[in-house]
Amino acid sequence: MTWLKEPLLHFAVVGAILFGGYSWLNDRHVEATAAEPVRIGEGDLRWLKQTWSSQWLREPTADELKGLVDDLLNEKVMAREAQEMGLEKDDTIIRRRLAQKLKFLVEDTAQLAEPTEAELRQFYAANPAKFETPGKLSFRQVYFNPEHRRDAAADATAALGALSANVEDDSIEGDRLLFGDSFADTDEQALSGMFGADFAHEVVALEPGGWRGPVKSGYGFHLVLVTQRTATTPKPFETVKDAVLAEWRSAKQTELSREYLVELRNKYGVELDDSTKAALGPGAATNVAAQ
Amino acid sequence: MIRKPLTITSLVLLTVCASAVARAQDAGTYTVEEAGQAIKARPYSPYAGRNFPARPLFGDTHLHTALSFDAGAAGARLGPREAYKFAKGEEVISSTGQPAKLSRPLDFLVVADHSDNMGWFTDFMAGKPEILQNAQAREWYDMIQSGHAGEAAWAIVVTFSQGKFPPDIIYQPGNPAYRSVWQSIISAAEEANDPGHFTAFIGFEWTSLSKGNNLHRNVIFRDGAEKAGLIEPYTTQPPVGSNNPRDLWKWLRNYEDKTGGDVLAIAHNGNLSNGEMFPIIEPVTGKEIDREYAEQRAHWEVLYETTQMKGDGESHPFLSPNDEFANFEKWDKGNLDLSVKKTPDMLEFEYTRSALKNGLKLEAKLGVNPYKFGLVGSTDSHTGLSTADDDNFFGKISTAEPSPERWSHPFMANPKLGLKIMGWETTASGYAAVWAQENTRASIFDAMKRRETYATTGPRMVVRFFGGFDFDEADANSRSPAIAGYTKGVPMGGDLTQAPAGKVPTFLVAALKDPIGANLDRYQIIKGWLDAAGEVHEKVYDVAWSGDRKPGADGKLPPVGNTVDVPNATWTNTIGAPELIAVWKDPDFDPSQRAFYYGRVIEIPTPRWPAYDAKYFGIKMSPDVTMTTQERAYTSPIWYTPAG
Amino acid sequence: MGSRTKLTGRRLLRSQKLARAIAVAFAASFMATAPTSEGHACGYDSPQTASQGFLNWLYPDSLYVVGAISREVAAGRLPVANFDQTGPDLFGHRFKLTATALEQFGDMLRAASPGPAALPSVSLVVVEPMLWTRFDQGPDGLRTTVHVPGALPGDLVLVSGEAVITEIAARRLTFGQAVERGVVRLYGTAPQIAQFLLSYSDVGASDSAVETSQKPVFSLASAAAGSPHFASMQSHPVGIAPAELGCTPDHTEISFHEGERQ
């Protein structure tokens, strides 16, 4: 067991040394940079209040506000300190963190963006699949259970001949199915859950009026009479406005991030030496931004 | 700096139990009287105005994502949004780069990340300065920077496990970063929630672990962001949180009082609690549980997660020696971290059936049954992927996602005690089936509150279970047994009170196989009762089965057979039946004795997940690996309570 | 010949040391949970699981090699022998094999090295046992050190699996093919990665002469063309949105495989 603890102990010691060194460095920097105060202004205060209210649905109390300001100050001095220490320079995690922070900023911009009604409507029209009510189906079924019949499919076909003449006819007794014989306002997903995907797929395509089949399910064969079918319809814009906005923002965010990265690359310029280019393949430098 | 925005502890002290009592009695279960009124009000058409549930909704009440400390540390990178997407049937790329998709969508999902240190790991790995300013965190960070990531990882896990995490950086209520993690979980659920099609519940797991004994509870909100966003999840690390379930109940009460919302809690893995999940002697006080404990527990914990990846919790061969199906996915080596070995005397207080039995005993004594719970299954997966199918099993943690050798990795071990659980022993289980009218938060939650639920080990079989005094053969032969079921009796989770003179409880039972799954072997009813001498008993009855099998001299039905081709990981539906239905009358009924009845539906044998792995990867496994299984469903019980 | 013998002798010596080191490492991974008294362990955490898990964050999506290896095994392109363990590996046999393969891989890198300055410091981790190996410039050429704690700052990091290195060492798989198939992933700066691929893509080719001759240029385009299924799978939109969680690291700069996520 002792060997198990050894590495931990070892690293605790290393950690302690590092921590000691860190604190010492830290102290020195505090002195060196004390002259430049970190400022919190009215804008910060307003922003803090807003964030708080959006989460808590009320204004922060005086105490709470004080706490928020404290936290913000801490964050700011820490960030300043990290910069002073040059932490971001040779540290992948810090570097990534900074990049991430910038990314958040870009994304926040998208989150705060307020599209015009026209923009939203245009987005809604361009992405119909995102904002629709799936079609619903009311139907009756007669079940032919292969467990109880020699040839359930043949029985179903024979019964279909007798039924087709009159859609009101319900004289044919099929076998009992636990789900019942009559279904109202069911969508494809629910049907698929009950009978299996193939059955659902086939039945949603049936035209109302007239017995059809046999349709195969996970349980056997069915004759199906669709009594009512509503098509998949777009949800009225007014009712899904919030969802459209959310989708718009998420699309906008992707778009903005991409544009921003392209801009950044243009701003700083990207140079890959020839061997790098060759190794990464044609168009590598430009493609990355497009992803 | 102001501390804790919610002064939970002070508020909970005000909690009184009077209202809890009222609610406990009024948990929304059907009674025969209510059902009788429903029948009178029925119009001519049996379907018009029918408001009982037509099909069960399947879901998972217990899924972890990268935001759970342990899930993230084990490499999970999928968050709540991906988890909901996957549950809705979309394809996602798993944390080990494998495309993953469910055979069909789930109807609902609860992302239940561990509340303690929720989101910390992912923030730490992102190098959040608020975390790195802490000396201990900085030390870990430097270890990683200097090429000792492995040691850092282990040091972090051990520090957290031992409860020695630096208090000023631990993610818990009061820390602004914690609030933002919680807000992100809430918004993921709000976005995924699609009433009528898919329900995304807001929830979390309260991960109480006392001396390594699992006392975990999943907390599920009926409400949306406007209420759940007013609080932050309850944790276990004192002083902010607590390991004591009573404190959780107070917290739940406080939530409802404060927000006017509704919430419930589901316990799980009693099998790893070393006798503490369903106590008679309360572990914290060392005294027998009192009426208040019973009331609170009955009120808040209306469901129990009886099957999941860390083993099945219905019963144990030691407790049910005459039940040949009790030895199923058994995890009985120790507690959750295998720090204490299991002894047989613990078993009675950790399995579903014995808890239901002890509940009758306690009810007779205290007037309230603390263990009057319905049943669900769920995954407890830590991958963001809610998979419970054996042919599509993404494992318990991300490092156990499909690979040629996941079966052979120890899942956990304690060599000091000689205890080890192997990777292949994890169970591809389970889901929660809920008889809700609509696929909405409200409708599913309400069905949970009335315990109209059942557990499955993965397959989506349809299971009906009704109790009443007047069911007869004709009801089993009717076109729509559910109509008889709801009009003449109560569904699973309900209550039967004093039997009318000369009447005996009858049960209308029905099961339909998963439309893309295996046939059914049998439908059993398990009865537990309390005799006049105060002793509890149990008995398993076969009530419907496939084929023309006859019970033997010992009263036992012969096995259904086995068509599993292990090398090819296939089976055929040439045995078993797609549908089972019957009316059963209790042959041993004594109207003066408290009893419960629940249904157990057993599938024919099918390949277990290692068989699919062996076939897919073309590998051999050691002979001790279990290759076949008999999947099953457990219904919530119906209780019989004599008058007086 | 003389130097060859010397090398073998030294390798043998090193192997013995190695075997000991690995036995310890392995015992550690089998120790799994240190029993805890009070807290929040989920039981299954072991040093190995935790470091594997960490890897997936430190080198984003590095555990994708696990999925890629699984797929390759299922497709019959990686041998199952490595995984066909029906009994416990009591004497660390498997680890000796892995260590030998790593040494061999190091020797192959040395042979393929275009010049003494051309090899950046490279750390390789095989994910199953989380065993790290470092290849760097020693006094007499490339030096292989099996079982180091982890990568040092500035290292090019290779993430792979035991079977992959074994196959390369046995010259049944080239390093370039392994990268194409996703069973090796590279993490470092773009020039580091490019340089390494340029120099070592053919390591593992059955004709050892190729290792010192002209090297064909490795490109992403050829990776996609060579394995259409893989390419389509890897480009699938995974849908993770790190920013939404506010917690996953941005890895624009360091992952060669970055384009796979969106």
mmCIF file of C-alpha atoms in Angstrom, chain A residues 1 3-5 7-8 11 90-93 95-101 103-104 107-108 111 250 253-254 261 265 271-282 284 287-291, chain C residues 24 27-28 31-32 34-35 47 57-60 149 189-195 197-198 217-221 242-254 256 258-262:
data_model
loop_
_atom_site.group_PDB
_atom_site.id
_atom_site.type_symbol
_atom_site.label_atom_id
_atom_site.label_comp_id
_atom_site.label_asym_id
_atom_site.label_seq_id
_atom_site.Cartn_x
_atom_site.Cartn_y
_atom_site.Cartn_z
ATOM 1 C CA MET A 1 0.000 0.000 0.000
ATOM 2 C CA TRP A 3 3.846 2.570 -2.840
ATOM 3 C CA LEU A 4 0.352 3.598 -3.773
ATOM 4 C CA LYS A 5 0.585 6.590 -1.538
ATOM 5 C CA PRO A 7 3.219 9.308 -5.791
ATOM 6 C CA LEU A 8 0.528 11.276 -4.040
ATOM 7 C CA PHE A 11 3.170 15.368 -5.710
ATOM 8 C CA ASP A 90 3.207 29.562 -22.453
ATOM 9 C CA ASP A 91 0.215 27.782 -21.105
ATOM 10 C CA THR A 92 -2.078 25.923 -23.458
ATOM 11 C CA ILE A 93 -4.950 25.816 -21.041
ATOM 12 C CA ARG A 95 -4.487 30.173 -24.059
ATOM 13 C CA ARG A 96 -7.472 28.023 -24.790
ATOM 14 C CA ARG A 97 -9.370 29.741 -22.040
ATOM 15 C CA LEU A 98 -8.716 33.125 -23.579
ATOM 16 C CA ALA A 99 -9.739 31.863 -26.982
ATOM 17 C CA GLN A 100 -12.855 30.392 -25.428
ATOM 18 C CA LYS A 101 -13.680 33.630 -23.721
ATOM 19 C CA LYS A 103 -15.702 32.830 -28.511
ATOM 20 C CA PHE A 104 -18.251 33.398 -25.778
ATOM 21 C CA GLU A 107 -21.678 34.044 -29.227
ATOM 22 C CA ASP A 108 -23.102 36.424 -26.675
ATOM 23 C CA GLN A 111 -27.548 35.906 -28.252
ATOM 24 C CA SER A 250 -28.160 29.536 -32.920
ATOM 25 C CA GLN A 253 -24.071 32.314 -33.738
ATOM 26 C CA THR A 254 -22.515 29.731 -36.044
ATOM 27 C CA LEU A 261 -12.591 33.655 -37.414
ATOM 28 C CA ARG A 265 -7.214 35.303 -39.817
ATOM 29 C CA GLU A 271 1.463 31.662 -42.572
ATOM 30 C CA LEU A 272 2.200 28.006 -42.894
ATOM 31 C CA ASP A 273 5.533 26.961 -44.222
ATOM 32 C CA ASP A 274 5.578 24.819 -47.339
ATOM 33 C CA SER A 275 6.070 21.505 -45.628
ATOM 34 C CA THR A 276 3.206 22.223 -43.266
ATOM 35 C CA LYS A 277 0.987 23.118 -46.171
ATOM 36 C CA ALA A 278 1.949 19.968 -47.995
ATOM 37 C CA ALA A 279 1.339 17.802 -44.966
ATOM 38 C CA LEU A 280 -2.035 19.296 -44.159
ATOM 39 C CA GLY A 281 -3.237 18.926 -47.723
ATOM 40 C CA PRO A 282 -4.589 21.382 -50.234
ATOM 41 C CA ALA A 284 -5.973 23.448 -45.313
ATOM 42 C CA ASN A 287 -10.731 25.238 -44.815
ATOM 43 C CA VAL A 288 -10.210 25.306 -41.113
ATOM 44 C CA ALA A 289 -11.982 28.583 -40.843
ATOM 45 C CA ALA A 290 -14.881 27.297 -42.842
ATOM 46 C CA GLN A 291 -15.576 24.460 -40.486
ATOM 47 C CA VAL C 24 3.890 -1.804 -10.710
ATOM 48 C CA ALA C 27 -0.830 -3.538 -10.132
ATOM 49 C CA ALA C 28 -1.816 0.054 -9.501
ATOM 50 C CA MET C 31 -5.879 -1.761 -7.128
ATOM 51 C CA ALA C 32 -8.713 0.358 -8.337
ATOM 52 C CA ALA C 34 -8.925 3.099 -2.450
ATOM 53 C CA PRO C 35 -11.737 2.560 0.019
ATOM 54 C CA PRO C 47 -6.442 5.668 -11.550
ATOM 55 C CA TRP C 57 -10.332 16.628 -22.180
ATOM 56 C CA LEU C 58 -6.634 17.485 -22.254
ATOM 57 C CA TYR C 59 -6.337 16.323 -25.830
ATOM 58 C CA PRO C 60 -9.877 16.934 -26.964
ATOM 59 C CA PRO C 149 4.465 9.977 -16.178
ATOM 60 C CA THR C 189 1.080 22.755 -33.312
ATOM 61 C CA ALA C 190 0.292 22.472 -36.995
ATOM 62 C CA PRO C 191 3.972 22.565 -38.046
ATOM 63 C CA GLN C 192 4.825 19.900 -35.450
ATOM 64 C CA ILE C 193 2.132 17.629 -36.767
ATOM 65 C CA ALA C 194 2.970 18.301 -40.378
ATOM 66 C CA GLN C 195 6.647 17.708 -39.809
ATOM 67 C CA LEU C 197 3.629 13.151 -40.693
ATOM 68 C CA LEU C 198 6.021 14.111 -43.460
ATOM 69 C CA VAL C 217 3.202 13.388 -49.051
ATOM 70 C CA PHE C 218 0.544 12.564 -46.572
ATOM 71 C CA SER C 219 -2.576 14.621 -46.908
ATOM 72 C CA LEU C 220 -5.958 14.932 -45.405
ATOM 73 C CA ALA C 221 -7.431 14.533 -48.849
ATOM 74 C CA PRO C 242 -19.108 23.595 -25.922
ATOM 75 C CA ALA C 243 -20.101 27.181 -25.553
ATOM 76 C CA GLU C 244 -23.579 26.207 -24.528
ATOM 77 C CA LEU C 245 -22.220 24.316 -21.587
ATOM 78 C CA GLY C 246 -19.842 27.115 -20.919
ATOM 79 C CA CYS C 247 -17.203 24.695 -19.874
ATOM 80 C CA THR C 248 -15.410 22.771 -22.531
ATOM 81 C CA PRO C 249 -12.083 24.055 -23.734
ATOM 82 C CA ASP C 250 -11.693 25.590 -27.069
ATOM 83 C CA HIS C 251 -9.072 23.662 -28.934
ATOM 84 C CA THR C 252 -8.739 25.553 -32.156
ATOM 85 C CA GLU C 253 -5.015 25.579 -31.995
ATOM 86 C CA ILE C 254 -4.003 22.221 -30.914
ATOM 87 C CA PHE C 256 -5.174 18.008 -35.752
ATOM 88 C CA GLU C 258 -10.513 19.515 -34.955
ATOM 89 C CA GLY C 259 -12.643 19.557 -38.073
ATOM 90 C CA GLU C 260 -14.481 16.474 -36.922
ATOM 91 C CA ARG C 261 -16.495 18.363 -34.452
ATOM 92 C CA GLN C 262 -18.754 21.213 -35.272
#
